[in-house]
Short mmCIF file of C-alpha atoms in Angstrom, two decimals:
data_model
loop_
_atom_site.label_atom_id
_atom_site.label_comp_id
_atom_site.label_asym_id
_atom_site.label_seq_id
_atom_site.Cartn_x
_atom_site.Cartn_y
_atom_site.Cartn_z
CA MET R 226 0.00 0.00 0.00
CA LYS R 227 1.65 3.19 -1.19
CA LEU R 228 0.46 6.79 -0.77
CA ILE R 229 1.43 9.27 -3.49
CA ALA R 230 0.86 12.98 -2.72
CA ARG R 231 1.84 16.06 -4.74
CA SER R 232 1.15 19.77 -4.18
CA LEU R 233 -1.10 18.87 -1.24
CA GLY R 234 -1.09 21.73 1.25
CA PRO R 235 2.30 21.70 3.03
CA ILE R 236 3.32 18.58 1.09
CA ASP R 237 5.21 19.27 -2.14
CA GLU R 238 5.83 15.65 -3.01
CA ALA R 239 5.79 12.46 -0.94
CA ALA R 240 5.76 8.74 -1.61
CA VAL R 241 4.94 6.74 1.50
CA GLU R 242 5.07 2.95 1.50
CA LEU R 243 2.82 1.95 4.38
CA GLY R 244 3.72 -0.86 6.74
CA ASP R 245 1.46 -2.78 9.09
CA LEU R 246 2.19 0.11 11.46
CA THR R 247 3.27 3.47 10.04
CA VAL R 248 4.40 6.44 12.14
CA PHE R 249 4.46 10.05 10.93
CA GLU R 250 6.74 12.34 12.96
CA GLY R 251 7.74 15.93 12.35
CA PRO R 252 7.30 19.56 13.44
CA PRO R 253 3.88 21.24 13.70
CA SER R 254 2.09 22.10 10.43
CA SER R 255 4.48 19.94 8.41
CA GLY R 256 1.70 17.86 6.82
CA LYS R 257 1.47 14.74 9.00
CA SER R 258 -2.32 14.89 9.38
CA THR R 259 -2.68 15.96 5.75
CA LEU R 260 -1.02 12.72 4.67
CA MET R 261 -3.32 10.72 6.95
CA LYS R 262 -6.39 12.47 5.54
CA ALA R 263 -5.15 11.69 2.03
CA ILE R 264 -5.05 8.01 2.99
CA TYR R 265 -8.53 8.26 4.53
CA TYR R 266 -10.19 9.95 1.56
CA SER R 267 -8.40 7.63 -0.88
CA LEU R 268 -9.76 4.49 0.75
CA THR R 269 -12.95 5.22 2.69
CA TRP R 270 -16.29 4.71 0.91
CA THR R 271 -18.07 8.05 1.15
CA THR R 272 -18.47 8.23 -2.60
CA PRO R 273 -21.70 9.32 -4.32
CA VAL R 274 -23.02 7.03 -7.06
CA LEU R 275 -24.68 9.41 -9.51
CA ILE R 276 -27.63 7.87 -11.42
CA ASN R 277 -29.67 9.52 -14.16
CA PHE R 278 -33.22 8.16 -14.60
CA THR R 279 -35.36 8.71 -17.72
CA ARG R 280 -39.09 7.95 -17.88
CA GLU R 281 -39.92 5.83 -20.94
CA GLY R 282 -43.61 5.37 -20.17
CA GLU R 283 -45.86 4.39 -17.29
CA GLY R 284 -44.08 1.74 -15.27
CA LYS R 285 -40.92 1.89 -17.39
CA LEU R 286 -37.62 3.66 -16.71
CA THR R 287 -34.10 3.56 -18.05
CA PHE R 288 -31.05 4.81 -16.21
CA LYS R 289 -27.35 5.48 -16.61
CA ILE R 290 -24.64 5.50 -13.96
CA VAL R 291 -22.41 8.53 -14.47
CA LEU R 292 -19.25 7.51 -12.62
CA GLY R 293 -17.11 10.24 -14.17
CA GLU R 294 -19.48 12.97 -13.04
CA GLY R 295 -19.70 11.40 -9.59
CA LEU R 296 -15.91 11.33 -9.32
CA LYS R 297 -15.69 14.97 -10.41
CA GLY R 298 -18.24 16.02 -7.80
CA LEU R 299 -16.41 14.01 -5.15
CA LYS R 300 -13.11 15.77 -5.86
CA GLU R 301 -14.74 19.21 -5.83
CA HIS R 302 -16.47 18.58 -2.52
CA MET R 303 -13.39 16.96 -0.98
CA SER R 304 -11.55 20.28 -1.22
CA LYS R 305 -13.57 21.44 1.82
CA PHE R 306 -11.78 18.92 4.02
CA ILE R 307 -8.34 18.47 2.50
CA PRO R 308 -6.16 20.92 0.50
CA ASP R 309 -6.40 20.88 -3.28
CA GLY R 310 -3.74 18.67 -4.77
CA GLU R 311 -3.02 15.23 -6.13
CA PHE R 312 -3.16 12.12 -3.97
CA ARG R 313 -3.87 8.44 -4.42
CA VAL R 314 -3.15 5.07 -2.86
CA GLU R 315 -1.57 2.39 -5.04
CA PRO R 316 -2.31 -0.18 -6.29
CA PHE R 317 -6.01 0.33 -5.45
CA ASP R 318 -8.19 3.11 -4.11
CA VAL R 319 -11.71 4.47 -4.46
CA GLN R 320 -10.88 6.69 -7.44
CA LEU R 321 -9.47 3.76 -9.41
CA PHE R 322 -12.50 1.68 -8.46
CA LEU R 323 -14.91 4.34 -9.76
CA LYS R 324 -13.05 4.53 -13.06
CA GLU R 325 -13.10 0.78 -13.64
CA ALA R 326 -16.12 -0.61 -11.76
CA ARG R 327 -18.78 -2.34 -13.86
CA LEU R 328 -21.65 -4.36 -12.41
CA ASN R 329 -24.10 -6.79 -14.01
CA VAL R 330 -27.21 -7.62 -12.01
CA GLU R 331 -30.91 -8.42 -12.37
CA GLU R 332 -33.23 -8.36 -9.39
CA LYS R 333 -36.89 -8.32 -8.40
CA LEU R 334 -38.14 -6.53 -5.32
CA GLU R 335 -41.24 -5.06 -3.74
CA VAL R 336 -41.58 -1.41 -2.78
CA ARG R 337 -44.15 -0.04 -0.35
CA PRO R 338 -45.56 3.42 -1.14
CA ARG R 339 -44.38 6.20 1.15
CA VAL R 340 -47.05 8.85 0.60
CA MET R 341 -47.03 11.87 2.90
CA PHE R 342 -50.14 13.87 3.82
CA TYR R 343 -49.86 17.64 3.67
CA TYR R 344 -52.35 20.51 3.76
CA GLY R 345 -53.84 21.01 0.30
CA SER R 346 -52.86 17.51 -0.82
CA ASP R 347 -54.76 15.74 -3.60
CA CYS R 348 -55.29 12.88 -1.15
CA THR R 349 -57.27 12.90 2.05
CA ASP R 350 -55.71 11.73 5.28
CA SER R 351 -57.65 8.47 5.12
CA GLU R 352 -56.58 7.88 1.49
CA VAL R 353 -52.93 8.34 2.43
CA ASP R 354 -53.30 5.77 5.23
CA LYS R 355 -55.06 3.37 2.88
CA VAL R 356 -52.41 3.64 0.16
CA ASN R 357 -49.51 3.19 2.58
CA LYS R 358 -51.12 0.17 4.27
CA GLU R 359 -52.54 -1.66 1.23
CA GLY R 360 -50.44 -0.47 -1.68
CA ARG R 361 -47.46 -2.37 -3.07
CA VAL R 362 -45.24 -2.09 -6.13
CA GLU R 363 -43.63 -5.05 -7.90
CA VAL R 364 -40.30 -3.96 -9.36
CA SER R 365 -37.77 -5.65 -11.60
CA TYR R 366 -34.58 -3.98 -12.72
CA GLY R 367 -31.40 -4.88 -14.53
CA LEU R 368 -27.96 -3.32 -14.77
CA GLN R 369 -25.33 -4.13 -17.38
CA GLY R 370 -22.16 -2.11 -17.08
CA LEU R 371 -23.30 1.49 -16.71
CA SER R 372 -26.83 1.24 -18.20
CA GLY R 373 -30.00 -0.33 -16.93
CA PHE R 374 -33.78 -0.60 -17.02
CA VAL R 375 -36.62 -0.63 -14.50
CA GLN R 376 -40.12 -2.06 -14.91
CA TYR R 377 -42.72 -1.83 -12.20
CA ASP R 378 -46.39 -2.56 -11.60
CA ALA R 379 -48.18 -0.60 -8.89
CA HIS R 380 -51.04 -2.33 -7.06
CA LEU R 381 -52.99 0.47 -5.40
CA PRO R 382 -56.30 0.54 -3.51
CA GLN R 383 -59.20 2.49 -4.97
CA VAL R 384 -58.88 6.23 -4.29
CA SER R 385 -60.02 9.42 -6.00
CA GLN R 386 -58.69 10.17 -9.50
CA ASN R 387 -56.64 13.16 -8.34
CA CYS R 388 -55.19 11.17 -5.46
CA GLU R 389 -54.30 8.26 -7.75
CA LYS R 390 -52.41 10.59 -10.10
CA TYR R 391 -50.48 12.09 -7.19
CA VAL R 392 -49.72 8.65 -5.71
CA LYS R 393 -48.35 7.36 -9.03
CA GLU R 394 -45.91 10.28 -9.14
CA VAL R 395 -44.80 9.49 -5.60
CA VAL R 396 -44.48 5.78 -6.41
CA GLU R 397 -42.21 6.51 -9.37
CA GLY R 398 -39.91 8.48 -7.09
CA ASP R 399 -40.01 5.70 -4.49
CA VAL R 400 -39.05 3.13 -7.14
CA GLU R 401 -36.15 5.28 -8.35
CA ALA R 402 -34.90 5.79 -4.80
CA GLU R 403 -35.14 2.07 -3.99
CA VAL R 404 -33.32 0.98 -7.15
CA ALA R 405 -30.67 3.67 -6.65
CA GLU R 406 -30.23 2.53 -3.05
CA ARG R 407 -29.77 -1.08 -4.13
CA ILE R 408 -27.22 -0.14 -6.78
CA ALA R 409 -25.31 2.11 -4.39
CA GLY R 410 -25.23 -0.77 -1.91
CA LEU R 411 -23.94 -3.16 -4.58
CA TYR R 412 -21.17 -0.72 -5.50
CA GLU R 413 -20.20 -0.41 -1.85
CA GLU R 414 -20.19 -4.19 -1.37
CA LYS R 415 -18.02 -4.64 -4.45
CA TYR R 416 -15.64 -1.89 -3.32
CA LEU R 417 -15.24 -3.35 0.17
CA GLU R 418 -14.68 -6.79 -1.35
CA GLU R 419 -11.86 -5.39 -3.50
CA LEU R 420 -10.46 -3.47 -0.52
CA GLY R 421 -10.26 -6.75 1.39
CA LYS R 422 -8.57 -8.54 -1.51
CA HIS R 423 -5.92 -5.85 -1.91
CA TYR R 424 -5.19 -4.87 1.69
CA GLY R 425 -6.91 -7.36 4.03
CA ILE R 426 -9.16 -4.67 5.57
CA HIS R 427 -12.90 -4.03 5.42
CA ASP R 428 -13.17 -0.52 6.84
CA VAL R 429 -11.24 2.71 7.42
CA ILE R 430 -11.54 4.83 10.57
CA PHE R 431 -9.88 8.14 11.38
CA VAL R 432 -9.60 8.84 15.13
CA PRO R 433 -9.10 12.63 15.27
CA PHE R 434 -7.14 14.70 17.77
CA ASP R 435 -10.31 16.39 19.10
CA ARG R 436 -11.92 13.04 19.96
CA ALA R 437 -12.24 13.82 23.69
CA SER R 438 -15.05 16.34 23.14
CA VAL R 439 -16.99 13.79 21.09
CA ILE R 440 -16.40 11.03 23.61
CA SER R 441 -17.45 13.04 26.65
CA ALA R 442 -20.62 14.36 25.01
CA GLU R 443 -21.76 10.95 23.77
CA LEU R 444 -21.05 9.03 26.95
CA ARG R 445 -22.83 11.60 29.11
CA LYS R 446 -26.02 11.34 27.08
CA GLY R 447 -26.86 8.21 29.02
CA VAL R 448 -29.49 7.14 26.50
CA GLU R 449 -29.47 5.43 23.17
CA ALA R 450 -27.93 7.85 20.69
CA ARG R 451 -30.33 9.57 18.36
CA LYS R 452 -30.11 7.98 14.95
CA GLU R 453 -31.54 8.61 11.54
CA TYR R 454 -31.17 6.46 8.48
CA SER R 455 -29.75 7.22 5.11
CA LEU R 456 -31.23 5.83 1.90
CA ARG R 457 -29.23 2.63 2.35
CA GLY R 458 -30.57 2.14 5.88
CA TYR R 459 -27.39 2.62 7.89
CA PRO R 460 -27.37 4.76 11.05
CA ILE R 461 -26.06 8.24 10.41
CA LEU R 462 -26.10 11.61 12.14
CA SER R 463 -28.88 13.94 11.08
CA LEU R 464 -26.39 16.75 10.46
CA ILE R 465 -24.69 14.72 7.73
CA GLY R 466 -27.61 13.55 5.61
CA PRO R 467 -27.16 10.76 3.05
CA THR R 468 -23.49 10.22 2.31
CA LEU R 469 -23.62 7.64 -0.43
CA LEU R 470 -26.22 8.58 -2.95
CA SER R 471 -26.59 11.55 -5.21
CA LEU R 472 -29.78 10.92 -7.14
CA LYS R 473 -30.75 12.91 -10.22
CA ASN R 474 -34.26 12.23 -11.49
CA VAL R 475 -34.54 12.87 -15.22
CA VAL R 476 -38.08 13.01 -16.60
CA GLY R 477 -38.40 13.27 -20.36
CA GLY R 478 -34.73 14.20 -20.61
CA THR R 479 -35.08 17.29 -18.39
CA PRO R 480 -33.35 17.31 -14.98
CA SER R 481 -35.90 17.84 -12.22
CA GLY R 482 -33.38 18.27 -9.43
CA SER R 483 -30.60 16.43 -7.66
CA ALA R 484 -29.51 15.80 -4.10
CA PRO R 485 -26.32 17.58 -2.99
CA TYR R 486 -22.99 15.85 -2.64
CA VAL R 487 -22.32 15.39 1.05
CA LEU R 488 -18.93 14.09 2.16
CA SER R 489 -18.41 13.83 5.89
CA ASP R 490 -15.35 15.31 7.56
CA VAL R 491 -13.17 12.77 9.39
CA ALA R 492 -14.35 14.06 12.78
CA VAL R 493 -18.03 13.75 11.84
CA ASP R 494 -17.51 10.25 10.45
CA TYR R 495 -15.72 9.28 13.66
CA ARG R 496 -18.57 10.78 15.71
CA TRP R 497 -21.31 8.70 14.11
CA LYS R 498 -19.26 5.49 14.32
CA PHE R 499 -18.59 6.21 17.99
CA GLU R 500 -22.22 7.19 18.57
CA THR R 501 -23.42 3.97 16.95
CA ALA R 502 -21.16 1.91 19.22
CA VAL R 503 -22.42 3.71 22.33
CA ALA R 504 -26.04 3.31 21.23
CA SER R 505 -25.60 -0.43 20.65
CA LEU R 506 -23.61 -0.84 23.89
CA SER R 507 -21.11 -2.84 21.87
CA TYR R 508 -17.35 -2.96 21.66
CA ASN R 509 -14.83 -5.52 20.52
CA PRO R 510 -14.10 -7.77 23.53
CA LYS R 511 -10.58 -8.51 22.33
CA ILE R 512 -9.76 -4.79 22.02
CA TYR R 513 -11.22 -4.27 25.51
CA ARG R 514 -8.97 -6.97 26.99
CA MET R 515 -5.96 -5.43 25.24
CA LEU R 516 -6.79 -2.03 26.76
CA ALA R 517 -7.60 -3.39 30.24
CA PRO R 518 -4.14 -2.48 31.65
CA PHE R 519 -4.89 1.20 30.95
CA LEU R 520 -7.91 1.26 33.26
CA LYS R 521 -8.16 1.19 37.03
CA GLY R 522 -11.77 0.13 36.78
CA GLU R 523 -14.14 -1.64 34.41
CA ILE R 524 -16.67 -0.66 31.75
CA ARG R 525 -20.09 -2.26 32.01
CA ALA R 526 -23.40 -2.06 30.18
CA VAL R 527 -26.14 -1.22 32.68
CA GLY R 528 -29.56 -0.93 31.09
CA LYS R 529 -29.13 1.38 28.10
CA LYS R 530 -25.96 3.00 29.42
CA LEU R 531 -22.25 2.29 29.50
CA VAL R 532 -20.96 2.78 33.04
CA TYR R 533 -17.39 3.11 34.32
CA THR R 534 -16.80 1.66 37.78
CA GLU R 535 -13.81 1.42 40.13
CA GLY R 536 -14.49 -1.32 42.60
CA ASP R 537 -18.25 -1.23 43.12
CA LYS R 538 -18.40 2.54 42.76
CA PRO R 539 -19.77 3.96 39.49
CA ILE R 540 -18.07 7.16 38.36
CA SER R 541 -19.93 9.71 36.27
CA TRP R 542 -18.49 10.22 32.80
CA GLY R 543 -18.24 13.89 33.64
CA HIS R 544 -15.80 13.03 36.43
CA VAL R 545 -13.59 10.33 34.92
CA SER R 546 -10.02 11.23 34.05
CA ALA R 547 -9.09 12.55 30.62
CA SER R 548 -6.93 9.49 30.03
CA VAL R 549 -9.93 7.17 30.52
CA LEU R 550 -11.90 9.18 27.95
CA GLU R 551 -9.01 8.85 25.51
CA ILE R 552 -8.97 5.08 25.98
CA MET R 553 -12.75 4.93 25.53
CA GLY R 554 -12.36 6.79 22.24
CA VAL R 555 -10.17 3.97 20.97
CA LEU R 556 -12.09 1.11 22.58
CA LEU R 557 -15.51 2.03 21.22
CA SER R 558 -14.44 2.85 17.68
CA ILE R 559 -11.93 0.20 16.64
CA ARG R 560 -12.78 -3.21 15.19
CA GLU R 561 -10.48 -5.88 13.79
CA LYS R 562 -9.49 -5.83 10.10
CA GLN R 563 -9.69 -2.03 9.90
CA LEU R 564 -7.24 0.55 8.66
CA VAL R 565 -6.93 2.66 11.83
CA LEU R 566 -5.66 6.24 11.49
CA ILE R 567 -4.98 7.97 14.84
CA GLU R 568 -3.87 11.54 15.43
CA GLU R 569 -1.51 11.86 18.40
CA PRO R 570 -2.42 8.75 20.41
CA GLU R 571 -0.34 10.12 23.31
CA ASN R 572 -2.91 12.85 23.98
CA GLN R 573 -3.77 13.15 27.73
CA LEU R 574 -1.59 10.15 28.66
CA HIS R 575 1.04 9.91 31.43
CA GLU R 576 4.46 8.51 30.42
CA ARG R 577 3.61 5.04 31.73
CA LEU R 578 0.40 5.04 29.70
CA LYS R 579 2.33 6.23 26.66
CA ILE R 580 4.48 3.10 26.92
CA LEU R 581 1.32 1.00 27.14
CA MET R 582 -0.18 2.87 24.17
CA ALA R 583 2.91 2.07 22.09
CA LEU R 584 2.58 -1.59 23.07
CA PHE R 585 -1.13 -1.51 22.17
CA LEU R 586 -0.51 0.08 18.76
CA TYR R 587 2.21 -2.45 18.01
CA ALA R 588 -0.06 -5.31 19.11
CA LEU R 589 -2.96 -3.90 17.08
CA SER R 590 -0.87 -4.17 13.93
CA ALA R 591 -1.16 -7.96 14.16
CA SER R 592 -4.83 -7.75 13.10
CA ASN R 593 -5.18 -4.23 11.67
CA LYS R 594 -3.30 -1.75 9.53
CA VAL R 595 -2.35 1.23 11.73
CA VAL R 596 -1.12 4.74 10.90
CA ILE R 597 -0.40 7.40 13.54
CA THR R 598 0.97 10.91 13.89
CA THR R 599 2.95 11.63 17.04
CA HIS R 600 5.13 14.17 18.84
CA SER R 601 5.93 11.67 21.61
CA GLN R 602 9.49 10.45 21.98
CA THR R 603 8.25 7.76 24.34
CA ILE R 604 5.89 6.28 21.76
CA SER R 605 8.42 6.51 18.91
CA PHE R 606 11.27 5.01 20.95
CA THR R 607 9.07 2.20 22.29
CA LEU R 608 7.73 1.29 18.85
CA ALA R 609 11.20 1.32 17.29
CA HIS R 610 12.66 -0.92 20.00
CA LEU R 611 9.65 -3.25 19.87
CA ALA R 612 10.14 -3.66 16.12
CA LYS R 613 13.86 -4.36 16.64
CA THR R 614 13.65 -6.74 19.62
CA LYS R 615 10.29 -8.49 18.91
CA PRO R 616 9.64 -9.42 22.57
CA THR R 617 7.80 -12.56 23.63
CA LYS R 618 4.75 -12.64 25.87
CA GLU R 619 6.86 -13.55 28.91
CA GLU R 620 9.27 -10.69 28.26
CA VAL R 621 6.39 -8.19 27.98
CA LEU R 622 4.90 -9.47 31.24
CA LYS R 623 8.23 -8.74 32.96
CA LEU R 624 7.94 -5.12 31.81
CA PHE R 625 4.37 -4.98 33.13
CA GLU R 626 5.56 -6.28 36.49
CA ALA R 627 8.25 -3.59 36.65
CA LEU R 628 5.68 -0.89 35.78
CA GLY R 629 3.09 -2.22 38.23
CA VAL R 630 0.66 -3.03 35.41
CA LYS R 631 -2.03 -5.64 35.99
CA GLY R 632 -4.33 -7.51 33.61
CA GLY R 633 -1.93 -7.42 30.67
CA GLU R 634 -2.03 -11.07 29.55
CA VAL R 635 -3.96 -10.49 26.32
CA LEU R 636 -1.94 -7.40 25.40
CA ALA R 637 1.31 -9.32 25.97
CA GLU R 638 0.06 -12.16 23.75
CA GLU R 639 -0.83 -9.75 20.95
CA VAL R 640 2.57 -8.03 21.22
CA GLU R 641 4.20 -11.41 20.58
CA ARG R 642 1.85 -12.01 17.62
CA ALA R 643 2.91 -8.68 16.13
CA SER R 644 6.52 -9.85 15.80
CA VAL R 645 5.90 -10.31 12.05
CA SER R 646 4.47 -6.79 11.63
CA LYS R 647 6.36 -4.34 9.47
CA VAL R 648 6.86 -1.01 11.30
CA LYS R 649 7.82 2.06 9.27
CA PHE R 650 8.72 5.61 10.33
CA TYR R 651 8.55 8.81 8.27
CA TYR R 652 9.90 12.23 9.21
CA VAL R 653 7.55 14.77 7.61
CA HIS R 654 9.33 18.08 6.99
CA ASP R 655 10.02 20.71 4.33
CA GLY R 656 7.31 19.46 1.98
CA THR R 657 8.21 15.78 1.95
CA ALA R 658 8.13 12.56 3.99
CA GLU R 659 11.55 11.03 4.61
CA GLU R 660 11.71 7.39 5.66
CA MET R 661 13.82 6.67 8.76
CA SER R 662 15.36 3.37 9.78
CA LEU R 663 14.51 1.66 13.06
CA GLU R 664 18.10 2.28 14.12
CA GLU R 665 17.76 6.03 13.57
CA VAL R 666 14.46 6.29 15.46
CA SER R 667 15.71 4.19 18.36
CA ARG R 668 18.52 6.74 18.86
CA GLU R 669 16.62 10.02 18.57
CA MET R 670 13.43 11.67 17.37
CA PRO R 671 14.29 14.22 14.66
CA GLY R 672 13.26 17.74 15.56
CA THR R 673 12.32 16.87 19.14
CA SER R 674 15.76 15.62 20.18
CA GLU R 675 17.40 18.66 18.58
CA VAL R 676 15.14 21.04 20.49
CA MET R 677 15.83 19.26 23.79
CA ASP R 678 19.59 19.32 23.12
CA LYS R 679 19.43 23.09 22.56
CA GLU R 680 17.48 23.55 25.78
CA ILE R 681 20.04 21.51 27.73
CA ASP R 682 22.92 23.50 26.19
CA TRP R 683 21.16 26.73 27.21
CA PHE R 684 20.69 25.57 30.80
CA ASN R 685 24.34 24.42 30.92
CA SER R 686 25.45 27.88 29.80
CA LEU R 687 23.36 29.44 32.57
CA TYR R 688 24.91 27.15 35.18
CA VAL R 689 28.40 28.05 33.91
CA GLU R 690 27.62 31.78 34.11
CA ARG R 691 26.33 31.36 37.65
CA GLY R 692 29.46 29.50 38.70
#
């Protein structure tokens, strides 16, 4: 997996070969997070599938999938979240998929009318209820490459002539939306299948630096998170709207309107994934056991809430330590077989917890692809030495004993499993990303070590002056 970036904000040109665990180091505003966002937007499926429908007669439609136009709209909208420039992931990413993807499918389905009553409607309230309860539409559609057809037969109860005309217009829109939803879902399934074949992952998640505010707000809700559903039926925040489908209805060759392109920012995408996990009271038990050494207490599902307890004493989420919230942000968002992108995992962590975080990230690379940005010497040094020494479970447990860490059996096992992981370091500076060897990183952290050396020299000069 290789990231290519050119003229991308602070990045002039960079070629980054990703390992199982990749670390971006460098001074502030050098482009570390920009490179991570380039990876995210190259591989995550937030891509509109643009479909043009044309009415050929009552109960008959044709349609075309306009992948080129969808890709153009995606790039234009993406500029709101990442600087204009060139970026891609080789040998496979979402842009390549959209250029080459072709699907062949035939399917039959049933659509239920979704007629809404409004003041001045051609249908009475009782007619709307009757149509929605008794009406059904038999639909068959086919797609070959980028073109397709739809045939449908609406079975409607007897209503007034004006109401029937209105209902048929609504039904046509419902059929278009359902077919478009199915096709968008098929494209997503095919994309994720190819993503798995190329990289062994089935999802991409970006854990942003400002995660603590999201975590605190969601955990303190104490009720099932409010959810709405996009056209494809997946939970999504109301402020985002549908992320997958941009539907243009073409009647008689004349565009009658189209939904806007909506591409979620990394923080918003993280929020709804985190919110969904909190609402379902679910988290990966293996990830939880790996993170257990970080926590004094335990996390439990009580009723419709997640509760943090130390001993038998529950602690309000408003009063738990910042480090616990940081750990929760990782625990409730990460699943296995993901590409996990984390900004500054050392945030809010004491030095001992930074060592544990480095061990966790290294262990996570046994089942996930991981990319991080960091300013922490502790995390960089620990990761470099882990990659060089490849410690066994027993050796890791000796470290835990020395640090006074309990409950680290699973984490120690996963550290040993990660001995085959490829760990890579890049120093991002002056418009590029320079690969560093494990030997170099294990000696010093570029930029940070230099600053500390200058500080020490300055203090030494002061001590000399003071005799």
